[in-house]
Amino acid sequence: MPVTIVIGLALAAALASLPWWLPGRIVALRVRVFQRINGDEGIPVPGPLAGVERFRELYAHPAATGRSEGAALSDLFWYWLAPGPEMHQEHLEAGERYDAVARVTRALLAVPRPEAAELARRCAARALAGVAGRVRLRDLMMPLWAEFSYELVFAEPCPPEARDLVVANADDVVTALKCCGLRHMDRRERLTRYLLGRLPDVRVPLPAGLTPLEQAYHLQGAFFNTAVVQLSEAMAHLLMTLAQHPGAQEEARRGDDRHLDRVIAESLRLHPLFGIAHRVTTGPIDLGGHVIPAGSVLCFDYPAFHRAGHDDPGRFDPSRFDPARLDGPAKDLNHIPFGVAANRPCPAWRLAPLAMRAAAREVLGRYALASSAAHTRSLPNRGPCLLTPLGGPGPSRAALARMRLRDRWEDVWRGLVQLVLGTFMVWDARRLRLCERHFARTTDR
């Protein structure tokens, strides 16, 4: 056989094999690049200094409450969450300003359970109208939770133009967070301007000690960034999981609310919305033999904690949360999808599972779901899925094979994009130093 043909065949074989090995190599390279740019900051938990058994203790420690100041990692998170990261409830330091915005958030979330469930159901019904075939689950869910959050804040149905502003903002934030695209500040600032004009219409009084811009930033960060992004991601994970487990999907469709709650809990265990949550120590923490000094950055690894202490932790098994199978209360499991009570848990920890259940019922009552695409915690592919109206013919094996092949090839390009854009954004965040400069200005005053 001529050498040119041999070389051609070898190149063709190498090219065809790219989707099976290149994405993993790119992820590993991206991690090394990020570590090099960010430096050695951070104490991993669980890790050599504190194992899984001390995760909750350390997370709940009174000195593990610093949010942003003093952590170089904060520059990166502030960069992704801008504009107004200094008013983002998750990143505000303890004090009067945090207390003021937290009260507003709690008041806006204080909706009777039946009303919250009905609101989620109505928003889901509108989002699903006329939908069928191939979708990206995160994209499908985002308008739902945009309308849901809008009505929580303004107590009126969400007009299409407002929904589109919220979706454009939230999608831009999460796309940058996944390093799948650069920030588009104009999309985010359009929402800020809209909220500034609607402040008098918010259904609870806003903190008098904040400027109008600060009030708008708080609403944008808590309700139209975090709430929309995390509920969309949580629902995408839940539906993607059911799409890839047909038996569990049917059981969830026919089961009672307690069973569906266990399905949601297991989905959040397998795919926690937080990867790493960092906290800055405000004082020394004695671990018995080693003291973590004040100013240290603790990096709490949610996926590692959620996997520890479970048999076959990578397997989807909602019965893990069945009271009949538990040796003790469910709260003792390594499962903290909404954080820990002693260290600012997610303020929507009661509302979110209830709303997710209502939205899931609406989806499962309309469609059979199927997917052969990759399902990872970060969900950079946004959850490709085939929706078939109940009673209709399901997707063919060929359709699922095409979906899997397409997803694998997209993963090659997506991995390269994430490597390049992620490296640039980490560098740009360190260059801008939004968090560091904010606290420097505050100190100078």
PDB file of C-alpha atoms in Angstrom, residues 52-53 55-57 59-60 262 265 269 305-306 308-310 320-342 349:
ATOM      1  CA  VAL A  52     -14.912  14.389  54.827  1.00  0.00           C
ATOM      2  CA  GLU A  53     -15.768  13.765  58.479  1.00  0.00           C
ATOM      3  CA  PHE A  55     -16.582  18.994  56.291  1.00  0.00           C
ATOM      4  CA  ARG A  56     -19.782  20.103  58.063  1.00  0.00           C
ATOM      5  CA  GLU A  57     -17.932  21.150  61.213  1.00  0.00           C
ATOM      6  CA  TYR A  59     -18.263  24.744  56.986  1.00  0.00           C
ATOM      7  CA  ALA A  60     -20.346  25.718  60.021  1.00  0.00           C
ATOM      8  CA  ARG A 262     -36.415  11.709  46.547  1.00  0.00           C
ATOM      9  CA  ALA A 265     -32.723  14.993  46.099  1.00  0.00           C
ATOM     10  CA  ARG A 269     -26.618  14.802  45.081  1.00  0.00           C
ATOM     11  CA  PHE A 305     -18.622  15.549  49.808  1.00  0.00           C
ATOM     12  CA  HIS A 306     -21.755  14.305  48.050  1.00  0.00           C
ATOM     13  CA  ALA A 308     -18.402  10.278  50.130  1.00  0.00           C
ATOM     14  CA  GLY A 309     -20.239   7.857  52.395  1.00  0.00           C
ATOM     15  CA  HIS A 310     -22.529   6.471  49.666  1.00  0.00           C
ATOM     16  CA  ARG A 320     -30.968   6.417  49.112  1.00  0.00           C
ATOM     17  CA  PHE A 321     -33.403   8.967  50.544  1.00  0.00           C
ATOM     18  CA  ASP A 322     -36.141   6.465  51.405  1.00  0.00           C
ATOM     19  CA  PRO A 323     -36.700   6.702  55.188  1.00  0.00           C
ATOM     20  CA  ALA A 324     -37.201   2.939  55.309  1.00  0.00           C
ATOM     21  CA  ARG A 325     -33.612   2.426  54.144  1.00  0.00           C
ATOM     22  CA  LEU A 326     -31.914   5.066  56.281  1.00  0.00           C
ATOM     23  CA  ASP A 327     -30.130   4.261  59.530  1.00  0.00           C
ATOM     24  CA  GLY A 328     -30.792   7.775  60.786  1.00  0.00           C
ATOM     25  CA  PRO A 329     -32.358  11.073  59.698  1.00  0.00           C
ATOM     26  CA  ALA A 330     -31.823  12.150  56.091  1.00  0.00           C
ATOM     27  CA  LYS A 331     -30.160  15.352  57.315  1.00  0.00           C
ATOM     28  CA  ASP A 332     -27.185  13.250  58.461  1.00  0.00           C
ATOM     29  CA  LEU A 333     -26.411  12.118  54.902  1.00  0.00           C
ATOM     30  CA  ASN A 334     -23.561  13.738  52.993  1.00  0.00           C
ATOM     31  CA  HIS A 335     -26.037  15.868  51.097  1.00  0.00           C
ATOM     32  CA  ILE A 336     -26.109  19.667  51.346  1.00  0.00           C
ATOM     33  CA  PRO A 337     -27.487  20.912  48.006  1.00  0.00           C
ATOM     34  CA  PHE A 338     -28.450  24.252  49.559  1.00  0.00           C
ATOM     35  CA  GLY A 339     -25.509  24.672  51.938  1.00  0.00           C
ATOM     36  CA  VAL A 340     -25.485  24.382  55.732  1.00  0.00           C
ATOM     37  CA  ALA A 341     -27.823  26.184  58.108  1.00  0.00           C
ATOM     38  CA  ALA A 342     -25.001  27.728  60.136  1.00  0.00           C
ATOM     39  CA  TRP A 349     -33.911  26.116  50.210  1.00  0.00           C
TER      40      TRP A 349
END
